Short mmCIF file of C-alpha atoms in Angstrom, two decimals:
data_model
loop_
_atom_site.label_atom_id
_atom_site.label_comp_id
_atom_site.label_asym_id
_atom_site.label_seq_id
_atom_site.Cartn_x
_atom_site.Cartn_y
_atom_site.Cartn_z
CA UNK A 236 45.24 -46.82 -67.63
CA UNK A 237 42.38 -45.18 -65.73
CA UNK A 238 39.85 -47.76 -66.90
CA UNK A 239 42.14 -50.58 -65.84
CA UNK A 240 42.40 -49.21 -62.32
CA UNK A 241 38.64 -48.92 -61.89
CA UNK A 242 38.15 -52.44 -63.20
CA UNK A 243 40.68 -53.75 -60.79
CA UNK A 244 39.06 -52.02 -57.85
CA UNK A 245 35.66 -53.40 -58.66
CA UNK A 246 36.92 -56.86 -59.36
CA UNK A 247 39.16 -57.02 -56.29
CA UNK A 248 37.52 -55.16 -53.44
CA UNK A 249 39.18 -55.16 -50.06
CA UNK A 250 37.79 -54.13 -46.72
CA UNK A 251 40.16 -51.19 -46.51
CA UNK A 252 39.26 -49.67 -49.89
CA UNK A 253 35.37 -49.97 -49.99
CA UNK A 254 33.29 -48.05 -47.43
CA UNK A 255 30.47 -49.77 -45.60
CA UNK A 256 26.79 -48.71 -45.87
CA UNK A 257 25.67 -46.13 -43.32
CA UNK A 258 22.62 -47.74 -41.73
CA UNK A 259 21.75 -44.63 -39.75
CA UNK A 260 21.41 -42.72 -43.02
CA UNK A 261 19.22 -45.50 -44.42
CA UNK A 262 16.91 -45.27 -41.42
CA UNK A 263 16.60 -41.52 -41.87
CA UNK A 264 15.95 -41.98 -45.61
CA UNK A 265 13.29 -44.54 -44.89
CA UNK A 266 11.62 -42.32 -42.33
CA UNK A 267 11.59 -39.25 -44.60
CA UNK A 268 10.30 -41.24 -47.57
CA UNK A 269 7.58 -42.80 -45.42
CA UNK A 270 6.53 -39.40 -44.12
CA UNK A 271 6.34 -37.97 -47.65
CA UNK A 272 4.26 -40.94 -48.77
CA UNK A 273 2.04 -40.60 -45.71
CA UNK A 274 1.52 -36.89 -46.43
CA UNK A 275 0.44 -37.66 -49.99
CA UNK A 276 -1.99 -40.43 -49.06
CA UNK A 277 -3.29 -38.61 -45.97
CA UNK A 278 -4.02 -35.53 -48.05
CA UNK A 279 -5.74 -37.64 -50.70
CA UNK A 280 -7.70 -39.46 -48.00
CA UNK A 281 -8.86 -36.18 -46.47
CA UNK A 282 -9.96 -34.92 -49.88
CA UNK A 283 -11.68 -38.20 -50.66
CA UNK A 284 -13.45 -38.32 -47.29
CA UNK A 285 -14.71 -34.73 -47.50
CA UNK A 286 -15.06 -34.57 -51.28
CA UNK A 287 -14.72 -31.70 -51.58
CA UNK A 288 -12.22 -30.50 -49.03
CA UNK A 289 -12.64 -26.75 -48.97
CA UNK A 290 -10.65 -23.89 -47.51
CA UNK A 291 -11.98 -21.52 -44.83
CA UNK A 292 -13.64 -18.45 -46.29
CA UNK A 293 -10.76 -16.06 -45.61
CA UNK A 294 -8.25 -18.43 -47.23
CA UNK A 295 -10.57 -19.15 -50.18
CA UNK A 296 -10.99 -15.45 -50.87
CA UNK A 297 -7.23 -14.91 -50.67
CA UNK A 298 -6.57 -17.71 -53.16
CA UNK A 299 -9.31 -16.41 -55.44
CA UNK A 300 -7.82 -12.91 -55.41
CA UNK A 301 -4.19 -14.05 -55.74
CA UNK A 302 -3.93 -16.87 -58.30
CA UNK A 303 -0.29 -16.08 -59.19
CA UNK A 304 0.90 -16.17 -55.59
CA UNK A 305 -1.06 -19.36 -55.00
CA UNK A 306 0.57 -21.04 -58.00
CA UNK A 307 4.00 -19.96 -56.75
CA UNK A 308 3.41 -21.37 -53.25
CA UNK A 309 2.08 -24.67 -54.59
CA UNK A 310 4.94 -25.01 -57.09
CA UNK A 311 7.58 -24.37 -54.42
CA UNK A 312 5.94 -26.87 -52.08
CA UNK A 313 5.70 -29.46 -54.84
CA UNK A 314 9.34 -28.89 -55.79
CA UNK A 315 10.53 -29.29 -52.19
CA UNK A 316 8.62 -32.54 -51.76
CA UNK A 317 9.86 -33.82 -55.13
CA UNK A 318 13.45 -32.95 -54.30
CA UNK A 319 13.15 -34.62 -50.89
CA UNK A 320 11.73 -37.74 -52.51
CA UNK A 321 14.40 -37.78 -55.20
CA UNK A 322 17.18 -37.15 -52.68
CA UNK A 323 16.02 -40.03 -50.48
CA UNK A 324 15.92 -42.34 -53.48
CA UNK A 325 19.38 -41.22 -54.62
CA UNK A 326 20.88 -41.83 -51.15
CA UNK A 327 19.22 -45.25 -50.99
CA UNK A 328 20.69 -46.18 -54.39
CA UNK A 329 24.18 -45.00 -53.40
CA UNK A 330 24.05 -46.96 -50.15
CA UNK A 331 22.83 -50.03 -52.03
CA UNK A 332 25.64 -49.76 -54.54
CA UNK A 333 28.13 -49.38 -51.71
CA UNK A 334 26.79 -52.50 -50.05
CA UNK A 335 26.81 -54.42 -53.33
CA UNK A 336 30.40 -53.49 -54.17
CA UNK A 337 31.46 -54.43 -50.66
CA UNK A 338 30.06 -57.97 -51.02
CA UNK A 339 30.77 -59.05 -54.61
CA UNK A 340 31.99 -57.73 -57.95
CA UNK A 341 29.69 -55.66 -60.21
CA UNK A 342 29.95 -55.02 -63.94
CA UNK A 343 30.57 -51.54 -65.32
CA UNK A 344 27.21 -51.58 -67.14
CA UNK A 345 25.29 -52.33 -63.95
CA UNK A 346 27.33 -49.76 -62.11
CA UNK A 347 26.48 -47.21 -64.79
CA UNK A 348 22.81 -48.13 -64.43
CA UNK A 349 23.07 -47.68 -60.66
CA UNK A 350 24.65 -44.27 -61.09
CA UNK A 351 21.87 -43.35 -63.56
CA UNK A 352 19.31 -44.41 -60.97
CA UNK A 353 21.00 -42.28 -58.32
CA UNK A 354 21.01 -39.24 -60.61
CA UNK A 355 17.46 -39.86 -61.89
CA UNK A 356 18.94 -40.28 -65.33
CA UNK A 357 18.97 -43.15 -67.83
CA UNK A 358 21.28 -45.20 -70.05
CA UNK A 359 20.84 -46.34 -73.64
CA UNK A 360 22.45 -49.74 -74.27
CA UNK A 361 21.16 -51.95 -77.06
CA UNK A 362 22.79 -54.98 -75.49
CA UNK A 363 21.11 -54.33 -72.15
CA UNK A 364 17.49 -53.71 -73.05
CA UNK A 365 16.05 -54.35 -69.60
CA UNK A 366 18.50 -52.06 -67.86
CA UNK A 367 17.69 -49.38 -70.42
CA UNK A 368 13.96 -49.81 -69.84
CA UNK A 369 14.37 -49.78 -66.05
CA UNK A 370 16.38 -46.54 -66.08
CA UNK A 371 13.91 -44.95 -68.48
CA UNK A 372 10.97 -45.92 -66.25
CA UNK A 373 12.64 -44.49 -63.15
CA UNK A 374 13.59 -41.38 -65.10
CA UNK A 375 9.96 -40.95 -66.19
CA UNK A 376 8.67 -41.41 -62.65
CA UNK A 377 10.97 -38.73 -61.26
CA UNK A 378 10.23 -36.42 -64.18
CA UNK A 379 6.54 -36.56 -63.23
CA UNK A 380 7.02 -36.02 -59.51
CA UNK A 381 6.84 -32.22 -59.45
CA UNK A 382 3.90 -32.00 -61.84
CA UNK A 383 2.02 -34.70 -59.91
CA UNK A 384 2.59 -33.01 -56.57
CA UNK A 385 1.47 -29.73 -58.14
CA UNK A 386 -1.69 -31.35 -59.46
CA UNK A 387 -2.39 -32.95 -56.10
CA UNK A 388 -1.89 -29.78 -54.08
CA UNK A 389 -3.26 -27.06 -56.37
CA UNK A 390 -6.59 -25.74 -55.05
CA UNK A 391 -9.36 -25.42 -57.61
CA UNK A 392 -12.94 -24.20 -57.65
CA UNK A 393 -15.20 -26.71 -55.93
CA UNK A 394 -18.91 -26.80 -55.18
CA UNK A 395 -20.43 -27.52 -51.79
CA UNK A 396 -24.16 -28.42 -51.79
CA UNK A 397 -26.08 -27.30 -48.71
CA UNK A 398 -29.71 -28.12 -48.00
CA UNK A 399 -32.05 -25.23 -47.23
CA UNK A 400 -35.52 -24.97 -45.76
CA UNK A 401 -37.99 -22.25 -44.89
CA UNK A 402 -41.52 -21.00 -45.37
CA UNK A 403 -43.47 -18.49 -47.43
CA UNK A 404 -46.99 -17.12 -47.86
CA UNK A 405 -49.43 -19.74 -49.14
CA UNK A 406 -51.91 -17.94 -51.39
CA UNK A 407 -53.82 -21.21 -51.83
CA UNK A 408 -54.45 -21.49 -48.08
CA UNK A 409 -58.12 -21.38 -46.99
CA UNK A 410 -57.05 -18.86 -44.34
CA UNK A 411 -55.53 -16.47 -46.89
CA UNK A 412 -58.69 -15.82 -48.90
CA UNK A 413 -60.58 -14.13 -46.00
CA UNK A 414 -57.49 -12.04 -45.24
CA UNK A 415 -57.37 -10.93 -48.87
CA UNK A 416 -61.07 -10.10 -48.74
CA UNK A 417 -60.43 -7.89 -45.74
CA UNK A 418 -57.62 -6.11 -47.57
CA UNK A 419 -59.81 -5.54 -50.63
CA UNK A 420 -62.51 -3.94 -48.49
CA UNK A 421 -60.12 -1.77 -46.47
CA UNK A 422 -59.46 1.88 -47.25
CA UNK A 423 -56.13 2.37 -49.05
CA UNK A 424 -53.57 4.79 -47.67
CA UNK A 425 -52.65 6.28 -51.07
CA UNK A 426 -52.86 5.74 -54.80
CA UNK A 427 -49.13 5.08 -55.05
CA UNK A 428 -49.61 1.33 -54.84
CA UNK A 429 -51.81 1.47 -57.95
CA UNK A 430 -49.03 3.18 -59.91
CA UNK A 431 -46.55 0.52 -58.81
CA UNK A 432 -48.96 -2.32 -59.50
CA UNK A 433 -50.09 -0.88 -62.83
CA UNK A 434 -46.67 -0.06 -64.26
CA UNK A 435 -45.16 -3.29 -62.93
CA UNK A 436 -47.89 -5.42 -64.47
CA UNK A 437 -47.54 -3.65 -67.82
CA UNK A 438 -43.76 -4.09 -67.98
CA UNK A 439 -43.99 -7.70 -66.82
CA UNK A 440 -46.55 -8.48 -69.50
CA UNK A 441 -44.51 -6.85 -72.26
CA UNK A 442 -41.37 -8.73 -71.13
CA UNK A 443 -43.25 -12.05 -71.19
CA UNK A 444 -44.65 -11.32 -74.66
CA UNK A 445 -41.18 -10.60 -76.02
CA UNK A 446 -39.57 -13.65 -74.44
CA UNK A 447 -41.95 -16.02 -76.19
CA UNK A 448 -40.38 -14.90 -79.47
CA UNK A 449 -36.75 -14.85 -78.46
CA UNK A 450 -36.37 -11.37 -76.98
CA UNK A 451 -34.44 -11.59 -73.73
CA UNK A 452 -35.13 -9.07 -71.02
CA UNK A 453 -34.64 -8.57 -67.30
CA UNK A 454 -37.67 -7.44 -65.35
CA UNK A 455 -37.04 -5.45 -62.15
CA UNK A 456 -39.49 -5.11 -59.29
CA UNK A 457 -38.70 -3.92 -55.76
CA UNK A 458 -34.99 -4.00 -56.74
CA UNK A 459 -35.23 -7.71 -57.58
CA UNK A 460 -34.20 -8.87 -61.06
CA UNK A 461 -36.27 -11.55 -62.77
CA UNK A 462 -35.49 -13.32 -66.00
CA UNK A 463 -38.39 -12.00 -68.13
CA UNK A 464 -41.25 -12.74 -65.70
CA UNK A 465 -41.66 -13.16 -61.96
CA UNK A 466 -43.43 -16.51 -62.19
CA UNK A 467 -45.68 -15.36 -59.39
CA UNK A 468 -43.06 -16.24 -56.77
CA UNK A 469 -41.71 -14.35 -53.77
CA UNK A 470 -37.88 -14.08 -53.53
CA UNK A 471 -36.82 -16.54 -50.85
CA UNK A 472 -33.05 -15.95 -50.64
CA UNK A 473 -31.72 -13.12 -48.48
CA UNK A 474 -29.24 -11.84 -51.05
CA UNK A 475 -31.98 -11.75 -53.70
CA UNK A 476 -34.89 -10.22 -51.79
CA UNK A 477 -34.38 -6.72 -53.15
CA UNK A 478 -34.54 -3.40 -51.35
CA UNK A 479 -33.58 -3.19 -47.70
CA UNK A 480 -35.55 0.02 -47.26
CA UNK A 481 -38.19 -0.45 -44.58
CA UNK A 482 -41.61 0.63 -45.83
CA UNK A 483 -44.17 2.51 -43.71
CA UNK A 484 -46.39 0.43 -41.46
CA UNK A 485 -49.43 0.84 -43.71
CA UNK A 486 -47.45 -0.19 -46.77
CA UNK A 487 -48.58 -3.82 -46.77
CA UNK A 488 -51.13 -6.27 -48.18
CA UNK A 489 -52.40 -4.85 -51.50
CA UNK A 490 -51.51 -1.32 -50.36
CA UNK A 491 -47.88 -1.97 -51.27
CA UNK A 492 -45.57 0.37 -53.14
CA UNK A 493 -42.20 -1.23 -52.38
CA UNK A 494 -40.15 -1.99 -49.30
CA UNK A 495 -38.28 -4.67 -47.39
CA UNK A 496 -39.72 -8.14 -47.83
CA UNK A 497 -37.84 -10.53 -45.51
CA UNK A 498 -36.59 -13.83 -46.92
CA UNK A 499 -37.30 -16.87 -44.78
CA UNK A 500 -35.04 -19.50 -46.29
CA UNK A 501 -32.14 -20.67 -44.13
CA UNK A 502 -29.22 -23.04 -44.63
CA UNK A 503 -26.93 -25.00 -42.32
CA UNK A 504 -23.78 -24.29 -44.28
CA UNK A 505 -20.54 -23.62 -42.39
CA UNK A 506 -18.91 -21.81 -45.30
CA UNK A 507 -19.96 -18.88 -47.46
CA UNK A 508 -17.53 -19.43 -50.31
CA UNK A 509 -16.84 -17.09 -53.20
CA UNK A 510 -20.40 -17.04 -54.49
CA UNK A 511 -23.50 -19.23 -54.42
CA UNK A 512 -26.43 -20.27 -56.56
CA UNK A 513 -29.73 -21.54 -55.23
CA UNK A 514 -32.41 -23.89 -56.52
CA UNK A 515 -35.60 -23.73 -54.46
CA UNK A 516 -38.97 -25.43 -54.80
CA UNK A 517 -41.55 -22.68 -54.34
CA UNK A 518 -45.19 -21.89 -54.87
CA UNK A 519 -45.94 -19.57 -57.76
CA UNK A 520 -48.81 -18.23 -59.84
CA UNK A 521 -49.29 -18.31 -63.60
CA UNK A 522 -52.11 -18.61 -66.12
CA UNK A 523 -52.99 -20.80 -69.05
CA UNK A 524 -53.93 -18.27 -71.71
CA UNK A 525 -55.41 -19.01 -75.13
CA UNK A 526 -56.28 -16.22 -77.55
CA UNK A 527 -58.51 -16.98 -80.53
CA UNK A 528 -60.36 -15.04 -83.18
CA UNK A 529 -63.77 -13.72 -82.21
CA UNK A 530 -66.39 -14.35 -84.86
CA UNK A 531 -69.97 -14.67 -83.63
CA UNK A 532 -71.66 -15.24 -80.27
CA UNK A 533 -72.54 -18.77 -81.37
CA UNK A 534 -68.91 -19.63 -82.09
CA UNK A 535 -67.68 -17.88 -78.93
CA UNK A 536 -69.78 -19.57 -76.26
CA UNK A 537 -72.49 -16.91 -76.19
CA UNK A 538 -70.05 -13.99 -75.87
CA UNK A 539 -71.38 -10.98 -77.76
CA UNK A 540 -69.38 -7.78 -78.36
CA UNK A 541 -70.40 -4.35 -79.55
CA UNK A 542 -68.08 -1.40 -80.12
CA UNK A 543 -69.71 1.97 -80.78
CA UNK A 544 -67.96 5.27 -81.60
CA UNK A 545 -69.40 8.65 -80.65
CA UNK A 546 -67.79 11.66 -82.29
CA UNK A 547 -67.68 14.98 -80.50
CA UNK A 548 -65.82 18.27 -80.30
CA UNK A 549 -64.43 20.18 -77.36
CA UNK A 550 -64.59 23.99 -77.58
CA UNK A 551 -65.14 23.68 -81.36
CA UNK A 552 -61.39 23.12 -81.86
CA UNK A 553 -60.63 19.72 -80.35
CA UNK A 554 -62.48 16.87 -82.06
CA UNK A 555 -62.55 13.54 -80.25
CA UNK A 556 -64.16 10.12 -80.44
CA UNK A 557 -65.74 8.34 -77.51
CA UNK A 558 -65.62 4.58 -77.90
CA UNK A 559 -68.00 2.44 -75.95
CA UNK A 560 -67.17 -1.26 -75.79
CA UNK A 561 -69.64 -3.69 -74.26
CA UNK A 562 -69.35 -7.44 -73.75
CA UNK A 563 -72.22 -9.69 -72.80
CA UNK A 564 -70.52 -12.66 -71.14
CA UNK A 565 -73.29 -15.20 -70.71
CA UNK A 566 -71.16 -17.70 -68.81
CA UNK A 567 -68.66 -15.30 -67.23
CA UNK A 568 -70.44 -12.75 -65.10
CA UNK A 569 -72.95 -10.98 -67.30
CA UNK A 570 -72.32 -7.60 -68.89
CA UNK A 571 -69.00 -5.76 -68.87
CA UNK A 572 -68.27 -2.40 -70.44
CA UNK A 573 -65.35 -0.08 -71.05
CA UNK A 574 -65.00 3.34 -72.65
CA UNK A 575 -62.08 5.09 -74.34
CA UNK A 576 -61.47 8.57 -75.69
CA UNK A 577 -59.22 9.15 -78.71
CA UNK A 578 -58.56 11.71 -81.38
CA UNK A 579 -60.30 10.92 -84.66
CA UNK A 580 -58.49 7.89 -86.05
CA UNK A 581 -56.16 8.01 -89.03
CA UNK A 582 -52.95 6.28 -90.12
CA UNK A 583 -50.97 7.94 -87.32
CA UNK A 584 -53.05 6.94 -84.31
CA UNK A 585 -55.25 4.09 -83.23
CA UNK A 586 -57.30 2.32 -80.61
CA UNK A 587 -56.69 -1.05 -79.01
CA UNK A 588 -59.85 -1.44 -76.98
CA UNK A 589 -60.22 -4.18 -74.36
CA UNK A 590 -62.94 -5.30 -71.97
CA UNK A 591 -62.78 -8.00 -69.29
CA UNK A 592 -65.37 -10.48 -68.03
CA UNK A 593 -66.43 -10.86 -65.32
CA UNK A 594 -66.41 -7.38 -63.83
CA UNK A 595 -65.07 -6.54 -60.40
CA UNK A 596 -68.51 -5.44 -59.23
CA UNK A 597 -70.23 -8.65 -60.29
CA UNK A 598 -67.73 -10.80 -58.39
CA UNK A 599 -67.65 -8.56 -55.32
CA UNK A 600 -71.45 -8.43 -55.05
CA UNK A 601 -72.35 -11.10 -52.44
CA UNK A 602 -75.99 -11.09 -53.57
CA UNK A 603 -75.03 -12.60 -56.93
CA UNK A 604 -73.28 -15.57 -55.32
CA UNK A 605 -71.14 -15.77 -58.44
CA UNK A 606 -68.22 -18.18 -58.82
CA UNK A 607 -65.88 -18.59 -61.78
CA UNK A 608 -62.50 -20.02 -62.74
CA UNK A 609 -61.91 -18.30 -66.08
CA UNK A 610 -61.31 -14.69 -67.05
CA UNK A 611 -62.18 -13.48 -70.55
CA UNK A 612 -60.38 -10.51 -72.09
CA UNK A 613 -61.72 -9.21 -75.40
CA UNK A 614 -59.47 -6.97 -77.52
CA UNK A 615 -59.92 -5.26 -80.86
CA UNK A 616 -57.51 -3.09 -82.83
CA UNK A 617 -58.67 -0.09 -84.86
CA UNK A 618 -56.72 2.38 -86.95
CA UNK A 619 -53.02 2.03 -86.31
CA UNK A 620 -53.64 -1.28 -84.51
CA UNK A 621 -55.91 -2.90 -87.06
CA UNK A 622 -53.35 -5.71 -87.29
CA UNK A 623 -55.16 -7.22 -84.27
CA UNK A 624 -58.62 -8.33 -85.38
CA UNK A 625 -61.34 -9.05 -82.77
CA UNK A 626 -59.76 -11.49 -80.32
CA UNK A 627 -60.96 -13.15 -77.14
CA UNK A 628 -58.43 -14.50 -74.62
CA UNK A 629 -59.32 -17.19 -72.11
CA UNK A 630 -57.24 -16.68 -68.94
CA UNK A 631 -57.24 -19.52 -66.39
CA UNK A 632 -55.09 -18.67 -63.33
CA UNK A 633 -53.06 -21.57 -61.92
CA UNK A 634 -51.23 -22.17 -58.64
CA UNK A 635 -47.84 -23.64 -59.49
CA UNK A 636 -45.07 -25.67 -57.95
CA UNK A 637 -41.94 -24.21 -59.49
CA UNK A 638 -38.20 -24.64 -59.36
CA UNK A 639 -36.70 -21.21 -58.82
CA UNK A 640 -33.02 -20.74 -59.64
CA UNK A 641 -31.15 -17.81 -58.07
CA UNK A 642 -27.91 -17.10 -59.93
CA UNK A 643 -25.90 -14.04 -60.97
CA UNK A 644 -28.39 -11.80 -59.11
CA UNK A 645 -31.18 -12.90 -61.47
CA UNK A 646 -34.16 -15.11 -60.62
CA UNK A 647 -35.38 -17.67 -63.15
CA UNK A 648 -38.57 -19.69 -62.65
CA UNK A 649 -39.51 -23.02 -64.23
CA UNK A 650 -42.98 -24.42 -63.63
CA UNK A 651 -43.03 -28.10 -62.66
CA UNK A 652 -46.75 -28.57 -62.12
CA UNK A 653 -49.84 -26.39 -61.88
CA UNK A 654 -53.37 -26.70 -60.54
CA UNK A 655 -56.38 -24.44 -61.23
CA UNK A 656 -57.54 -22.07 -58.53
CA UNK A 657 -60.35 -23.56 -56.46
CA UNK A 658 -63.91 -22.23 -56.51
CA UNK A 659 -63.64 -20.97 -52.95
CA UNK A 660 -60.68 -18.75 -53.87
CA UNK A 661 -62.92 -16.10 -55.42
CA UNK A 662 -61.14 -13.22 -53.69
CA UNK A 663 -57.86 -14.18 -55.34
CA UNK A 664 -59.62 -14.30 -58.68
CA UNK A 665 -61.26 -10.98 -57.88
CA UNK A 666 -57.84 -9.40 -57.36
CA UNK A 667 -56.59 -10.85 -60.66
CA UNK A 668 -59.66 -9.63 -62.56
CA UNK A 669 -59.08 -6.14 -61.22
CA UNK A 670 -55.44 -6.21 -62.34
CA UNK A 671 -56.27 -7.46 -65.83
CA UNK A 672 -59.08 -4.92 -66.20
CA UNK A 673 -56.71 -2.14 -65.11
CA UNK A 674 -54.23 -3.06 -67.87
CA UNK A 675 -57.06 -3.34 -70.39
CA UNK A 676 -58.19 0.21 -69.72
CA UNK A 677 -55.05 2.12 -68.79
CA UNK A 678 -52.81 1.26 -71.74
CA UNK A 679 -54.83 3.46 -74.12
CA UNK A 680 -54.30 7.23 -74.50
CA UNK A 681 -55.61 9.83 -76.93
CA UNK A 682 -53.49 8.71 -79.87
CA UNK A 683 -51.74 5.44 -79.14
CA UNK A 684 -51.85 2.34 -76.98
CA UNK A 685 -48.80 1.14 -75.03
CA UNK A 686 -49.77 -2.51 -75.40
CA UNK A 687 -50.45 -2.09 -79.12
CA UNK A 688 -47.06 -0.44 -79.65
CA UNK A 689 -45.36 -3.26 -77.76
CA UNK A 690 -47.09 -5.96 -79.82
CA UNK A 691 -46.12 -4.11 -82.98
CA UNK A 692 -42.45 -3.76 -81.93
CA UNK A 693 -42.12 -7.42 -80.91
CA UNK A 694 -43.71 -8.59 -84.14
CA UNK A 695 -41.56 -6.47 -86.42
CA UNK A 696 -38.41 -7.50 -84.51
CA UNK A 697 -39.09 -11.23 -84.77
CA UNK A 698 -40.60 -11.75 -88.23
CA UNK A 699 -40.06 -10.61 -91.80
CA UNK A 700 -43.72 -10.53 -92.83
CA UNK A 701 -45.74 -7.33 -92.67
CA UNK A 702 -48.57 -6.88 -90.22
CA UNK A 703 -50.94 -5.72 -92.95
CA UNK A 704 -50.74 -8.95 -94.89
CA UNK A 705 -49.43 -11.21 -92.16
CA UNK A 706 -51.11 -13.94 -90.18
CA UNK A 707 -52.42 -12.54 -86.85
CA UNK A 708 -51.58 -15.82 -85.10
CA UNK A 709 -48.29 -14.50 -83.73
CA UNK A 710 -49.92 -11.28 -82.54
CA UNK A 711 -52.46 -13.36 -80.64
CA UNK A 712 -49.67 -15.46 -79.13
CA UNK A 713 -47.94 -12.28 -77.99
CA UNK A 714 -51.18 -11.06 -76.44
CA UNK A 715 -51.61 -14.38 -74.62
CA UNK A 716 -48.11 -14.14 -73.16
CA UNK A 717 -48.78 -10.54 -72.15
CA UNK A 718 -51.78 -11.55 -70.02
CA UNK A 719 -49.77 -14.42 -68.53
CA UNK A 720 -47.05 -11.98 -67.48
CA UNK A 721 -49.65 -9.70 -65.89
CA UNK A 722 -51.09 -12.57 -63.84
CA UNK A 723 -47.64 -13.74 -62.72
CA UNK A 724 -46.68 -10.24 -61.62
CA UNK A 725 -49.95 -9.99 -59.70
CA UNK A 726 -48.91 -13.09 -57.74
CA UNK A 727 -45.53 -11.62 -56.84
CA UNK A 728 -47.08 -8.26 -55.95
CA UNK A 729 -49.62 -9.94 -53.70
CA UNK A 730 -47.03 -12.10 -51.93
CA UNK A 731 -44.71 -9.12 -51.47
CA UNK A 732 -47.42 -6.95 -49.96
CA UNK A 733 -48.64 -9.54 -47.48
CA UNK A 734 -45.06 -10.48 -46.50
CA UNK A 735 -43.58 -6.97 -46.29
CA UNK A 736 -41.86 -5.91 -43.08
CA UNK A 737 -43.08 -5.14 -40.41
CA UNK A 738 -46.14 -7.21 -41.30
CA UNK A 739 -46.07 -10.82 -40.08
CA UNK A 740 -47.74 -13.74 -41.81
CA UNK A 741 -50.01 -15.89 -39.70
CA UNK A 742 -48.67 -19.45 -39.24
CA UNK A 743 -51.86 -20.88 -40.73
CA UNK A 744 -51.11 -19.11 -44.03
CA UNK A 745 -47.63 -20.55 -44.55
CA UNK A 746 -46.30 -23.23 -46.84
CA UNK A 747 -42.90 -24.88 -46.50
CA UNK A 748 -40.20 -24.67 -49.13
CA UNK A 749 -36.97 -26.57 -49.63
CA UNK A 750 -33.95 -26.04 -51.78
CA UNK A 751 -30.24 -26.48 -52.32
CA UNK A 752 -27.55 -23.86 -52.02
CA UNK A 753 -24.58 -24.62 -54.25
CA UNK A 754 -21.58 -22.85 -52.77
CA UNK A 755 -18.67 -22.16 -55.10
CA UNK A 756 -15.45 -21.96 -53.14
CA UNK A 757 -11.79 -22.98 -53.31
CA UNK A 758 -10.50 -26.40 -52.31
CA UNK A 759 -9.79 -29.87 -53.61
CA UNK A 760 -12.03 -32.50 -55.14
CA UNK A 761 -11.41 -36.18 -55.87
CA UNK A 762 -14.35 -36.77 -58.16
CA UNK A 763 -12.20 -37.56 -61.21
CA UNK A 764 -10.08 -40.75 -61.45
CA UNK A 765 -7.13 -38.70 -62.69
CA UNK A 766 -6.77 -37.26 -59.19
CA UNK A 767 -5.87 -40.73 -57.88
CA UNK A 768 -3.26 -41.16 -60.62
CA UNK A 769 -1.25 -38.29 -59.15
CA UNK A 770 -0.27 -40.61 -56.28
CA UNK A 771 1.25 -43.26 -58.57
CA UNK A 772 4.72 -41.66 -59.03
CA UNK A 773 4.95 -40.77 -55.32
CA UNK A 774 4.01 -44.30 -54.27
CA UNK A 775 6.31 -45.99 -56.80
CA UNK A 776 9.20 -43.80 -55.68
CA UNK A 777 8.66 -44.88 -52.07
CA UNK A 778 8.57 -48.55 -53.04
CA UNK A 779 11.66 -48.21 -55.21
CA UNK A 780 13.47 -46.51 -52.33
CA UNK A 781 12.47 -49.35 -50.01
CA UNK A 782 13.59 -51.92 -52.59
CA UNK A 783 17.02 -50.34 -52.97
CA UNK A 784 17.38 -50.13 -49.19
CA UNK A 785 16.76 -53.85 -49.01
#
């Protein structure tokens, strides 16, 4: 009986029984739906235009610290917009059905489909495949609305690239070499700088030797952390320039024992973000080092080596051995010599003697008019360090153009290109010779050698063969990397000393540098095509609403 009544009403509508569409409601529905669609596309357009669109720093930090609250706010907003969209569509469908019933009869199946549309539901009728498909499509669209709005509105981590520029000390400048000469001739305020320079060079060399065979280490100098070696660069980023302690006025040039070294790289960024990484093109210093077996003067370019022990006794109770090592470097500055004192050698102690050509005095003597571009370091292990046979290392310092990456409070340097030091840069080479000679002489004590112990530890940690029967090739490679690390540290030490506050660098000794700051912050990005797909359900809903209104 109930079905008959409904059928009769639908089949025989009268003006008194069927209400008319409310056009005012339809206008409001159209306006709301248009505004929702405009919000979606305007937001997408803003993201696409900025790409990325990022939050102000205070908001970004709040979102970063409160991910749960952020998700809640976005979900509520997405739900409200989805409900508003669905409600507008439902009202449009109801008004359309009202208008249809008022004009002409409608079948129960189509009426059921209309009701399903209004409720964002679906029907399953085998005899009405297209109606079934249409309701399922609309159902799917509305089911995706909330998730699509959430995807569209949820802030994520985005990156903002900012160009940077600045300047730093140019150690290859013709104006720097005379300034370095003046510093080398000046009286030093204390011996503290030598302790800093000596210990820093030793640790840098050992770190570089270990890295070449897979041992990771962080080298720290002036409260700056370097990945293994300094690369001869000066920290250019303010947050990576180390200690903020202001050093005494005299604590500059080579007389440097730590202190504030200002960074001179600036960016035009309007946002700080959560954190940043930097990639900067900078000038550095390194060395091409090759260590080979020493055999005879003929095979070694005229280099002749003699090592002579002299045994003695102190107060008849303390025997010792004085070792005298002399190198005649025919093509590298004449004669060099070094002496070492040890206990009489046995299986528990040893000597790793080293001598460097040319000598500091030969280069510094203006009467010799001596120029060079290669440093030779001869080393020989005895006793505990007999695993290193006579070895000569050719060290050729190089000025580099490097990409320096600042990330996670650690500096990593990659050399892009390098050029040998020019002949007129003899004072720079003089400083490097002095640093290498210092390491060659100061690593030895009465019983052991710090460098020898380091080479031994690295070797035993990275290979399964024994040093007694093993190939000394790896030991020589370690030694080569050690000298490279010493040279690179010397470059960083030199740059730090001449750039330390309150010292100012003359404009004619500067070189420009450029880089990119990558700021990680919170915002929205439209780089992926999937971001555009989030607008499809919103747009289709608006068109469907408009279609039902019509």
